[in-house]
XYZ file of N, CA and C in Angstrom:
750
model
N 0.815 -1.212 0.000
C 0.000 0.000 0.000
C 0.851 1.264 0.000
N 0.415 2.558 -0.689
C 1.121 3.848 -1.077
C 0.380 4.684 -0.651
N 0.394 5.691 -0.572
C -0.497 6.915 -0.279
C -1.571 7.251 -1.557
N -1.083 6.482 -2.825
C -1.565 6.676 -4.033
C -2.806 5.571 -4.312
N -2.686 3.726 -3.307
C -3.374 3.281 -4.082
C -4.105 2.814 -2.810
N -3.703 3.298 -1.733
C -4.103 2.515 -0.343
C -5.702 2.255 -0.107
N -6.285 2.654 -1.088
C -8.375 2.614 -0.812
C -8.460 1.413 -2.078
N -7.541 1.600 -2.935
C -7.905 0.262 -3.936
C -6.755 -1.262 -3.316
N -5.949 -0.921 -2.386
C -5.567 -1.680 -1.857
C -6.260 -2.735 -0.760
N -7.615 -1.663 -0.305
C -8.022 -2.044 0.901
C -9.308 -3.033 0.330
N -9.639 -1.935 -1.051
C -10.854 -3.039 -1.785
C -10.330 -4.357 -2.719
N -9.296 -4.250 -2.506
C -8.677 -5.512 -3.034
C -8.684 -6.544 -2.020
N -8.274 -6.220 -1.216
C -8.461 -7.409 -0.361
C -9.455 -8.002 0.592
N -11.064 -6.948 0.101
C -12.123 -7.246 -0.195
C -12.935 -7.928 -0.478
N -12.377 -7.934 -2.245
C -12.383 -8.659 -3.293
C -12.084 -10.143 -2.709
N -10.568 -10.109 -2.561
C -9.659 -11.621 -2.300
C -10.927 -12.334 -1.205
N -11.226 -11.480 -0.541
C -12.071 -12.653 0.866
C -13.595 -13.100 0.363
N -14.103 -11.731 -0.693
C -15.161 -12.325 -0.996
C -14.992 -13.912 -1.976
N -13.653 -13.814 -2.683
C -13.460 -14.767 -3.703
C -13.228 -15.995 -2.807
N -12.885 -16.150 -1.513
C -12.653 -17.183 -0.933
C -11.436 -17.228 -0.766
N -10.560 -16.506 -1.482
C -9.159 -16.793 -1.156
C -8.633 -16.254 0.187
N -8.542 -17.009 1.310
C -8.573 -16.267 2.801
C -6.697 -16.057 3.104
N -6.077 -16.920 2.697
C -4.657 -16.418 2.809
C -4.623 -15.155 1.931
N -4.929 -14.755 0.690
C -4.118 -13.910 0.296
C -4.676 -12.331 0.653
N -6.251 -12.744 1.305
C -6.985 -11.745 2.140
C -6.373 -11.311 3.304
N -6.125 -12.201 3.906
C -5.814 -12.267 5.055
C -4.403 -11.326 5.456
N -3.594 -11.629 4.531
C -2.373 -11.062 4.042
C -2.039 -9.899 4.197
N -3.208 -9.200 3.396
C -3.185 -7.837 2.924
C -4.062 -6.767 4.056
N -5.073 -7.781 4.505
C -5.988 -7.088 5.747
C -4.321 -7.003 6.982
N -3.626 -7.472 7.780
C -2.700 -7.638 8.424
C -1.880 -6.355 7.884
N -1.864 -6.192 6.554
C -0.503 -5.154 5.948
C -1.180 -4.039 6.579
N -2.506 -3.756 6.395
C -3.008 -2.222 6.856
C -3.541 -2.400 8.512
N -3.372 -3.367 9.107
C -3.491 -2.891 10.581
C -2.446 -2.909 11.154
N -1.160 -3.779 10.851
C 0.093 -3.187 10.748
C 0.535 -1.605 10.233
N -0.041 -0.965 9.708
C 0.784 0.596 8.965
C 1.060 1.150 10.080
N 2.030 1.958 10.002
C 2.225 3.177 10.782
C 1.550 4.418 10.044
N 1.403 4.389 8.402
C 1.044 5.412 7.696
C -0.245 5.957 8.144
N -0.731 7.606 7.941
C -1.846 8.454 8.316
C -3.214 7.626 7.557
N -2.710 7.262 6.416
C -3.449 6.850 5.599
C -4.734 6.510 6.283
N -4.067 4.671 6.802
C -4.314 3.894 7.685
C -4.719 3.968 8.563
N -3.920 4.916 9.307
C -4.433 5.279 11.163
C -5.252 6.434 11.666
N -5.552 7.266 10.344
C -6.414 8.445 10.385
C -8.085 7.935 10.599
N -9.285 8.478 11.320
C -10.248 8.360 11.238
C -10.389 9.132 10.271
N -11.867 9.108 9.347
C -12.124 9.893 8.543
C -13.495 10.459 8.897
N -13.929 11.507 8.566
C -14.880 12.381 9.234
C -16.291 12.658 7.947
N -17.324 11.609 8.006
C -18.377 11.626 6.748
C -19.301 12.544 7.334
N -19.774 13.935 6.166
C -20.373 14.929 7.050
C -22.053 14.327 5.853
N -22.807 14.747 6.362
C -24.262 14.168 5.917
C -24.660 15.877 5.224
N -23.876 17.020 5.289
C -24.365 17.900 4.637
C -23.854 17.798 3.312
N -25.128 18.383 2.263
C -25.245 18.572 0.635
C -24.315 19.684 0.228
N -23.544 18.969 -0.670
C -23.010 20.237 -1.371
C -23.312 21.369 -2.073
N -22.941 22.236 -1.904
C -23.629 23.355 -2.677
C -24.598 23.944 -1.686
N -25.208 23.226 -0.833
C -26.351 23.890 0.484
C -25.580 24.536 1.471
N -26.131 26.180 1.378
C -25.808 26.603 2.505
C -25.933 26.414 3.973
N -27.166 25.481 4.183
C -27.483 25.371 5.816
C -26.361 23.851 6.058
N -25.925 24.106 6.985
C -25.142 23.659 7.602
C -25.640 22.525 8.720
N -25.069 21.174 8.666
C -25.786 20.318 9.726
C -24.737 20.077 11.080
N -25.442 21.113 11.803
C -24.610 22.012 12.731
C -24.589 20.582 13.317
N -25.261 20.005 14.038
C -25.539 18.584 15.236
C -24.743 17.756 14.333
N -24.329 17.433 13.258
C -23.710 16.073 12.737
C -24.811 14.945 12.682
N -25.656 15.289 12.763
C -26.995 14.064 12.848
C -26.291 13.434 11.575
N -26.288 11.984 11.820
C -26.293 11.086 10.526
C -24.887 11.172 10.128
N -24.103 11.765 10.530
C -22.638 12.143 10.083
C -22.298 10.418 10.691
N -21.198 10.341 10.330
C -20.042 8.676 11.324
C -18.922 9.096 10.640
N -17.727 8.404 11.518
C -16.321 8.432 11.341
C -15.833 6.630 10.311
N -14.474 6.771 10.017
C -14.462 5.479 9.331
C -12.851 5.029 9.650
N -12.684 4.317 9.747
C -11.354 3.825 9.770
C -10.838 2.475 9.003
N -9.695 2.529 8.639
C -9.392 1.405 7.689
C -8.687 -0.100 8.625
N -8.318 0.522 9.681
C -8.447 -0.668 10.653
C -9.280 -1.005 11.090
N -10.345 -0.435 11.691
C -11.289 -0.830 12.033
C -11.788 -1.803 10.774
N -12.407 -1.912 9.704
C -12.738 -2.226 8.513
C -11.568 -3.798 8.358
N -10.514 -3.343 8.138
C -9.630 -4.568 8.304
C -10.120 -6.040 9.629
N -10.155 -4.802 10.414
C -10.051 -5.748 11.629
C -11.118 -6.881 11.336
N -12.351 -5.935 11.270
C -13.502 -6.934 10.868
C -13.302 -8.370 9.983
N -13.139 -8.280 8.970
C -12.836 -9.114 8.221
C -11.530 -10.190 8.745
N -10.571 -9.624 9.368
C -9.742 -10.709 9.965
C -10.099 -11.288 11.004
N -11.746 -10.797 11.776
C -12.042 -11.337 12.165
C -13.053 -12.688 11.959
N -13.690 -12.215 10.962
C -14.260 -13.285 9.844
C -13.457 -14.555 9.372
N -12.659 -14.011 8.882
C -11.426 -15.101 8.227
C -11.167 -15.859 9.406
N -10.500 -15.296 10.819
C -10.235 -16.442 11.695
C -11.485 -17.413 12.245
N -12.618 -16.415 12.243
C -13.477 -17.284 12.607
C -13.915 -18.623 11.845
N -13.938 -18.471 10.110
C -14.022 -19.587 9.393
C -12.959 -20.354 9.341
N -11.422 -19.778 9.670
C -10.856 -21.021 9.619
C -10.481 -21.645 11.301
N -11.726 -20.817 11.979
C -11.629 -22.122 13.585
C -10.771 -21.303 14.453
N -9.628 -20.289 13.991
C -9.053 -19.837 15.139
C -9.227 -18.831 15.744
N -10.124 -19.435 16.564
C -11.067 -18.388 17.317
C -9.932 -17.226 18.259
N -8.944 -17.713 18.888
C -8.217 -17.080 19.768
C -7.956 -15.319 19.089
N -7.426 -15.519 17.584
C -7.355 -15.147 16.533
C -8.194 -13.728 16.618
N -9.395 -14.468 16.731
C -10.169 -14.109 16.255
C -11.016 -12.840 17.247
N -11.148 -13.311 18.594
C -11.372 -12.681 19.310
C -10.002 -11.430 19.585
N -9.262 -11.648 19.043
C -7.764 -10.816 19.367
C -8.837 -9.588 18.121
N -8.944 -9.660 16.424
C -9.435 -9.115 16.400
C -10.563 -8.284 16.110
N -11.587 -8.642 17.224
C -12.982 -8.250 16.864
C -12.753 -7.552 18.636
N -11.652 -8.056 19.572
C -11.812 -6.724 20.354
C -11.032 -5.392 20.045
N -9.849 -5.770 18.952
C -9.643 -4.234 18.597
C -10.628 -3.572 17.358
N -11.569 -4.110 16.994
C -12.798 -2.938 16.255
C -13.121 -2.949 17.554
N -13.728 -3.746 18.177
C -14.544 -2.914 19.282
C -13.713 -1.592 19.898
N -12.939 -2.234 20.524
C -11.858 -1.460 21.645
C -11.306 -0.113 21.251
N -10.369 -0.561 20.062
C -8.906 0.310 19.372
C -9.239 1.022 18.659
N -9.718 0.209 17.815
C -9.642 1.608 16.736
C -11.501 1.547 16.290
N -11.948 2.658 17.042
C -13.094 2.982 17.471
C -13.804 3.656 16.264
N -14.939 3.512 15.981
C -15.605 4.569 14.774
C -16.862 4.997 15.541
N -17.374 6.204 14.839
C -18.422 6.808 15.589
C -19.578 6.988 14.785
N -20.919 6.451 15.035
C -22.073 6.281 14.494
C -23.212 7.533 15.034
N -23.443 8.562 14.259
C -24.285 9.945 15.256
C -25.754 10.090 14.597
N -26.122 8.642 14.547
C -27.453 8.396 14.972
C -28.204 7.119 14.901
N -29.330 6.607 15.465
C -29.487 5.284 16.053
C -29.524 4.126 15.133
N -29.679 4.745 13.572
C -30.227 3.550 12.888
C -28.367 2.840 12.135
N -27.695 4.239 12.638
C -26.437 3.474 11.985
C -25.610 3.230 12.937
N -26.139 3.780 14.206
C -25.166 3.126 15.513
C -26.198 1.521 15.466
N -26.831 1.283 15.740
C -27.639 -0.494 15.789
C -27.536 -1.259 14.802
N -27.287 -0.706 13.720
C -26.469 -1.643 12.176
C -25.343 -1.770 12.461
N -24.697 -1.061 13.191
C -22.621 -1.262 13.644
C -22.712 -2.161 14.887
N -22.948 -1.831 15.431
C -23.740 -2.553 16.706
C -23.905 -4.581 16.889
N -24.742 -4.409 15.743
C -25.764 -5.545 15.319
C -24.449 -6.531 14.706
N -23.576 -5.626 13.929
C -22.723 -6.357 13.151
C -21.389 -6.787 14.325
N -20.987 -6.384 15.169
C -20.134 -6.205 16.169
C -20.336 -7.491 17.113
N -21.735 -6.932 17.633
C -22.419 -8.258 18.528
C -22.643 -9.749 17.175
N -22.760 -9.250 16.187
C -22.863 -10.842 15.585
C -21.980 -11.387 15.480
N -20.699 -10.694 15.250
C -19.477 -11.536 15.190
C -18.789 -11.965 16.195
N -19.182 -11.254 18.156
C -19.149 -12.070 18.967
C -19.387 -13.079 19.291
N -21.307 -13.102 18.733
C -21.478 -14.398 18.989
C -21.774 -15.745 18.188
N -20.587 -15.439 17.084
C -20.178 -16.630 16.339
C -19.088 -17.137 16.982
N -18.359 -16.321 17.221
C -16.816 -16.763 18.252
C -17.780 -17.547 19.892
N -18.763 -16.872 20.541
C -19.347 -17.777 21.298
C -19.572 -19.250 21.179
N -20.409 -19.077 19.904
C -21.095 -20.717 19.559
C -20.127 -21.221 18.555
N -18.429 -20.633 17.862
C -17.190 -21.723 18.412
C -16.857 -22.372 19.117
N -17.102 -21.474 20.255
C -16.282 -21.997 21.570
C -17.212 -23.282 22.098
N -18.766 -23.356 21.420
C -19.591 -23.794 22.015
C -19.951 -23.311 23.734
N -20.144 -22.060 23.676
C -20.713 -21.502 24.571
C -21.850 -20.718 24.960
N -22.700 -22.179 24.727
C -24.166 -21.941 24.522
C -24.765 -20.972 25.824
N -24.506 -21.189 27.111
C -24.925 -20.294 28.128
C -24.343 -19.436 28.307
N -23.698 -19.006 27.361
C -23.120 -17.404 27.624
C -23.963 -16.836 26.362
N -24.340 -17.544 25.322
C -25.088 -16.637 24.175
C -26.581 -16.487 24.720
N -27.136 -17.412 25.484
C -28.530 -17.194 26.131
C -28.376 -16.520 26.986
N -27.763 -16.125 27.589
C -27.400 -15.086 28.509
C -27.183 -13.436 28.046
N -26.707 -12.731 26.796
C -26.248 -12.280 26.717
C -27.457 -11.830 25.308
N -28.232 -12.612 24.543
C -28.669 -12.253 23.268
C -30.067 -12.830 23.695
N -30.871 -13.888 24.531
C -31.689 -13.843 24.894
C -32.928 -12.311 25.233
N -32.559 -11.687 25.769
C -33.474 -10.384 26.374
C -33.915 -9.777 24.911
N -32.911 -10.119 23.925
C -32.954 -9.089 22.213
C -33.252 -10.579 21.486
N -34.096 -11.088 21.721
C -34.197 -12.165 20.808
C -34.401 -12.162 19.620
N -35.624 -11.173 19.548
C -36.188 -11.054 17.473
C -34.559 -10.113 16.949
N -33.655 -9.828 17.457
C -32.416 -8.924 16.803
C -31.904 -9.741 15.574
N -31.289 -9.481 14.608
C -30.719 -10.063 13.516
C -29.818 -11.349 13.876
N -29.135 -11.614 15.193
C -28.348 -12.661 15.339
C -29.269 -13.911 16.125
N -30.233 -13.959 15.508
C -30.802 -14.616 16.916
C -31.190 -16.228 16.202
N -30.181 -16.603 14.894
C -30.328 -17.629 14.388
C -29.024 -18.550 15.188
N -28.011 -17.757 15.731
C -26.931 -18.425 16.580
C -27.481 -18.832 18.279
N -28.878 -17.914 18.357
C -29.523 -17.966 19.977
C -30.073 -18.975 19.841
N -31.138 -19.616 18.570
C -31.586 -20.392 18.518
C -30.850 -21.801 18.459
N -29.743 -21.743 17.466
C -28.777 -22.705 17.810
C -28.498 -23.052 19.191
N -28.011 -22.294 20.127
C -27.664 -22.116 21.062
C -29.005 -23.059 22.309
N -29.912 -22.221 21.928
C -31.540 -23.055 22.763
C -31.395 -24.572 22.827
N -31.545 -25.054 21.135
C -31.571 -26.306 20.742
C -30.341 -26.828 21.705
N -29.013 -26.784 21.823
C -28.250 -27.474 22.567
C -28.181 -27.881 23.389
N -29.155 -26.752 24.751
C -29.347 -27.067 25.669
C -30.174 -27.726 25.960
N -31.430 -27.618 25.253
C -32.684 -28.134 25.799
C -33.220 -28.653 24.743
N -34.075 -30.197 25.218
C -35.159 -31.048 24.129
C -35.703 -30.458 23.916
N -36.522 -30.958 22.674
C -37.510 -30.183 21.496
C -38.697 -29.916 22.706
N -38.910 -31.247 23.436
C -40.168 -31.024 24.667
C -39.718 -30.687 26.020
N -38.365 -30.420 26.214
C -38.385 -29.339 27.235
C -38.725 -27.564 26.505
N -38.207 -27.475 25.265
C -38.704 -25.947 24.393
C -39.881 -25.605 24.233
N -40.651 -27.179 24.419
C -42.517 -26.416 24.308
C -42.787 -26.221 25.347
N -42.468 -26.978 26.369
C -42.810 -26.875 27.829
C -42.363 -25.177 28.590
N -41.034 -24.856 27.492
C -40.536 -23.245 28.142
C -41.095 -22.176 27.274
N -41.670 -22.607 26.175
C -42.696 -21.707 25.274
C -43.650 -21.641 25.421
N -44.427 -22.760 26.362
C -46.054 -22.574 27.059
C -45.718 -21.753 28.183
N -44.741 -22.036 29.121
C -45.008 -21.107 30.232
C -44.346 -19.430 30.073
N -43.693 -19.593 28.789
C -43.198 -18.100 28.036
C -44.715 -17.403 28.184
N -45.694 -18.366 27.284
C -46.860 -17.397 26.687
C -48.113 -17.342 27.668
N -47.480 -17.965 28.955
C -48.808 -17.866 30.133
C -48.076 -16.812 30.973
N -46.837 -15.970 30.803
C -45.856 -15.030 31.302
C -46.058 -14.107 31.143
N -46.838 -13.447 29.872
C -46.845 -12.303 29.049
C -47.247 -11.214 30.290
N -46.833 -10.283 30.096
C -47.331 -9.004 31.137
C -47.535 -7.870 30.236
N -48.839 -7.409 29.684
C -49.149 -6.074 28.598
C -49.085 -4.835 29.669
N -48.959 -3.687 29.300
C -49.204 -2.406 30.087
C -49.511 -1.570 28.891
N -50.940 -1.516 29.150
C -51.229 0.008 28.156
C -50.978 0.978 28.439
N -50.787 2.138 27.411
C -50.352 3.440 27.566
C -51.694 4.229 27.732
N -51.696 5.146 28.804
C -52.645 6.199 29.101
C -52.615 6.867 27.999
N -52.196 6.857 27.196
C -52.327 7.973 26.248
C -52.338 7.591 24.657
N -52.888 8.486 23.467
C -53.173 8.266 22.086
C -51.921 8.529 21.411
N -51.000 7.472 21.023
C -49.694 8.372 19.648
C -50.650 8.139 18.426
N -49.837 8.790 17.337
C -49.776 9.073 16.204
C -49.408 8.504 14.962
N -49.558 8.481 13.971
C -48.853 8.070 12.594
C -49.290 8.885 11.381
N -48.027 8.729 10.749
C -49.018 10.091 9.498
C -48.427 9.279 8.063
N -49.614 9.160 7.576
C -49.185 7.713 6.067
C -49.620 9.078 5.281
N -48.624 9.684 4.115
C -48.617 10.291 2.819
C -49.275 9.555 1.785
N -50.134 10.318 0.697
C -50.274 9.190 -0.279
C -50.200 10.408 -1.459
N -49.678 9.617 -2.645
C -49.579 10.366 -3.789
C -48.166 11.755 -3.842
N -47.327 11.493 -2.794
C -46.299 12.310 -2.718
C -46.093 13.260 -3.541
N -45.455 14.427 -3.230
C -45.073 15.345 -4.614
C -46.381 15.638 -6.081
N -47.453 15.082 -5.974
C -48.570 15.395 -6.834
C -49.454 16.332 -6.498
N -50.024 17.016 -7.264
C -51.182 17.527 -6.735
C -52.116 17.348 -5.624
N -52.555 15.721 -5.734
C -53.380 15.313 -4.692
C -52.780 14.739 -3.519
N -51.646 14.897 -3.485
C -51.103 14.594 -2.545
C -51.852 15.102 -1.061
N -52.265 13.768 -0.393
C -52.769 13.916 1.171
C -52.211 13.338 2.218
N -52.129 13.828 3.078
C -51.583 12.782 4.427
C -52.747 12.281 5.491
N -53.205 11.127 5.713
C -53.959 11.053 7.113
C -53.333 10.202 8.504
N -53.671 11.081 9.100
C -53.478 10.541 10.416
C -54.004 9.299 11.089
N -53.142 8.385 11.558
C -53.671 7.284 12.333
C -53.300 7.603 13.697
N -54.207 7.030 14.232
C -54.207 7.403 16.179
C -55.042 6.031 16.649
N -53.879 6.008 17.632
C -54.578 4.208 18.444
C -53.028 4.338 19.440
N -53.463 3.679 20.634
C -53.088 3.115 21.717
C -52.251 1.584 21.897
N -50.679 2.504 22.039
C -49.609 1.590 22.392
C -49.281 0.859 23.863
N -48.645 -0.176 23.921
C -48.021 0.073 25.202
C -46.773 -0.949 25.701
N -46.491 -1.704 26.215
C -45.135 -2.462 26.092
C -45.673 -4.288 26.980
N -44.853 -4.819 26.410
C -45.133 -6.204 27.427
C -44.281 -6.884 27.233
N -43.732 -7.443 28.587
C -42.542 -8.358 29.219
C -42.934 -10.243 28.773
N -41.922 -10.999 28.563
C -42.105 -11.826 28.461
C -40.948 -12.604 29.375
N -41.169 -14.178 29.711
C -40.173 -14.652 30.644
C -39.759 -16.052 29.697
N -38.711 -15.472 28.912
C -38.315 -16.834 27.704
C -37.311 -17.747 28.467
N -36.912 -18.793 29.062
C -36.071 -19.561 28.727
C -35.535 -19.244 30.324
N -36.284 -18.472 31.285
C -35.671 -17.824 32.579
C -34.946 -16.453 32.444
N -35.099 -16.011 31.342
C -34.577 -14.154 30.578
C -36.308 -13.378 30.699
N -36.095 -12.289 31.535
C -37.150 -11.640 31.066
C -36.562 -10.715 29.550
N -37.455 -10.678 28.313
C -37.779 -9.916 27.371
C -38.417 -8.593 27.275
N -38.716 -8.007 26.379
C -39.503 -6.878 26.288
C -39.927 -7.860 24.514
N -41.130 -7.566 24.509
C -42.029 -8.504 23.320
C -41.979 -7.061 22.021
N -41.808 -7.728 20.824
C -42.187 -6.431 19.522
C -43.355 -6.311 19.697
N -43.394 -4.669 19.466
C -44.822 -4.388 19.332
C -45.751 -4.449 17.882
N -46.876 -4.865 18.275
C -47.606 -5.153 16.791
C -47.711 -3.812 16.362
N -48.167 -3.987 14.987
C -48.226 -3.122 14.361
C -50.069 -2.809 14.151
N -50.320 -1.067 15.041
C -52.182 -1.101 14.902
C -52.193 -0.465 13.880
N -53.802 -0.375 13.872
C -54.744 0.294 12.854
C -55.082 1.772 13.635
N -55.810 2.413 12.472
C -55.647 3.344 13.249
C -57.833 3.162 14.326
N -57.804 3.693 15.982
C -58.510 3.026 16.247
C -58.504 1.977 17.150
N -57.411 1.500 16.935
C -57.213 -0.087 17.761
C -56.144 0.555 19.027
N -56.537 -0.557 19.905
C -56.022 -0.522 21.529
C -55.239 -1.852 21.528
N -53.721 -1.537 21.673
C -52.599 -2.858 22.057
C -53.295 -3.895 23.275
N -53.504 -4.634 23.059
C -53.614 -5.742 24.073
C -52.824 -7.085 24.350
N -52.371 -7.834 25.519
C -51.958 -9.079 25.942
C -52.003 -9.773 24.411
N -53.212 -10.285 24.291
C -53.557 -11.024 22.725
C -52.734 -10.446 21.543
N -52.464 -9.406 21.215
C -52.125 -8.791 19.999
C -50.639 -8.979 20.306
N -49.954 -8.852 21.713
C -48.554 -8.572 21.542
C -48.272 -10.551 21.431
N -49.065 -11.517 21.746
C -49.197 -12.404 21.671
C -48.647 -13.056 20.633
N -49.862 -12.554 19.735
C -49.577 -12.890 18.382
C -48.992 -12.862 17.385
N -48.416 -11.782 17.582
C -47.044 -10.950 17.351
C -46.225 -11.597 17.220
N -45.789 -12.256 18.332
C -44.850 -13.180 18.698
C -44.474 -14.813 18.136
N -45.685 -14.858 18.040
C -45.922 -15.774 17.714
C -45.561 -15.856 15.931
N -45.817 -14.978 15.488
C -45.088 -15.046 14.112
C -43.921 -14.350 13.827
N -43.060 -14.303 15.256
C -41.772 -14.092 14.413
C -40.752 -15.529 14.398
N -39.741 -15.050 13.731
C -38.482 -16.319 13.572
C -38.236 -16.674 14.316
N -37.890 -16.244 15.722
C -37.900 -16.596 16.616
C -38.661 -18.072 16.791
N -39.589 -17.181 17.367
C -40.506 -18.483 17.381
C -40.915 -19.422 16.730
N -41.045 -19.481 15.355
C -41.156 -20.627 14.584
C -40.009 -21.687 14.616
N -38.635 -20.895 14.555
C -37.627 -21.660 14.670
C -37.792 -22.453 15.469
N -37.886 -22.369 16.843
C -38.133 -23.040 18.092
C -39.231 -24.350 18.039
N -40.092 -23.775 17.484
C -40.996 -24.846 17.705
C -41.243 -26.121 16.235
N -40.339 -25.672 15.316
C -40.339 -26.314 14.514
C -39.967 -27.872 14.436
């Protein structure tokens, strides 16, 4: 890597891991968390304001930082994880976490960094085969994107009829709490046209606990009409059709 080619250097070895070739990936990911160069060790600063616009996005909303170690790291953490050496591996998925830090300045791209961070923990978990540390730890976030390694994880511990037996007394657990109060929703139709209208939906939210596996949860909330009042039943059912749950009882 040069100061000249170091971003097509970094997508090269990209390339190499998507192709399967993990040594010669591997190789080149190592050359740039090794650099001493700025290149390399500089965060970079992505601003979310339009060019040419004078107003200025004073807060950084939506702005994040980037780093090419960080980015490296990831992937060498991938690579060790498929080829088993987990030790490896955990060496580095705690320096993205830890070292070389990037900054996400707002929720939907801090919980996509997040999401991706925690998933690659807990593949190095259910290496190690350390099923009660992933129910421990990814249980409470069950419907979350990694929760095909939780389910793995379930199955190990427990028979198919100890899982119905902890999914009946899951769904005799449920605890609803309605909200005193009416939110909102506002559905556009016909955008940017003439007839363009918006109407308002209004109906009654509220939250409910579940007790999975000896983890209390917080349950997804269904999705109302406008009109409708959240109830026990609805967050129920809810539940009942996500992955989660089918997985389980399948």
């Amino acid at each position: 890597p040069t100061d000249k080619n170091y971003s097509a250097f970094y997508s090269l070895a990209c390339s190499l891991w998507e192709l399967g070739k993990l040594k010669e990936a591997e190789s080149m990911f190592l050359k740039i968390v090794d650099s001493k160069k700025p290149y390399y060790t500089d965060n970079y600063y992505h601003s979310t304001d339009i060019s040419g616009d004078t107003t200025t996005n004073i807060y950084g909303y939506r702005s994040y930082t980037s780093n090419y170690k960080n980015y490296a790291s990831r992937y060498l953490t991938k690579i060790y994880l498929e080829k088993q050496q987990y030790k490896l591996a955990l060496k580095f998925i705690e320096l993205t976490d830890k070292k070389y830090v990037v900054q996400q300045n707002c929720g939907t791209g801090y919980l996509w960094y997040r999401n991706e961070i925690d998933g690659l923990y807990s593949l190095w978990y259910d290496g190690l085969g350390m099923y009660d540390t992933i129910i421990e730890k990814y249980l409470p976030n069950y419907s979350d994107y990694h929760n095909a390694i939780l389910v793995k994880a379930i199955k190990k511990k427990h028979t198919q009829n100890e899982i119905y037996d902890y999914i009946t007394k899951a769904k005799n657990s449920v605890v609803c709490i309605v909200d005193t109060f009416q939110s909102s929703s506002y559905t556009t139709y016909n955008y940017g046209n003439e007839d363009e209208r918006t109407v308002e939906s209004k109906y009654t939210s509220g939250i409910a606990t579940i007790k999975l596996f000896g983890k209390e949860a917080i349950l997804d909330e269904p999705s109302l009409e406008n009109g409708e009042v959240v109830s026990r039943e609805k967050f129920l059912k809810e539940f009942e059709k996500s992955g989660f749950y089918k997985a389980l009882i399948e």
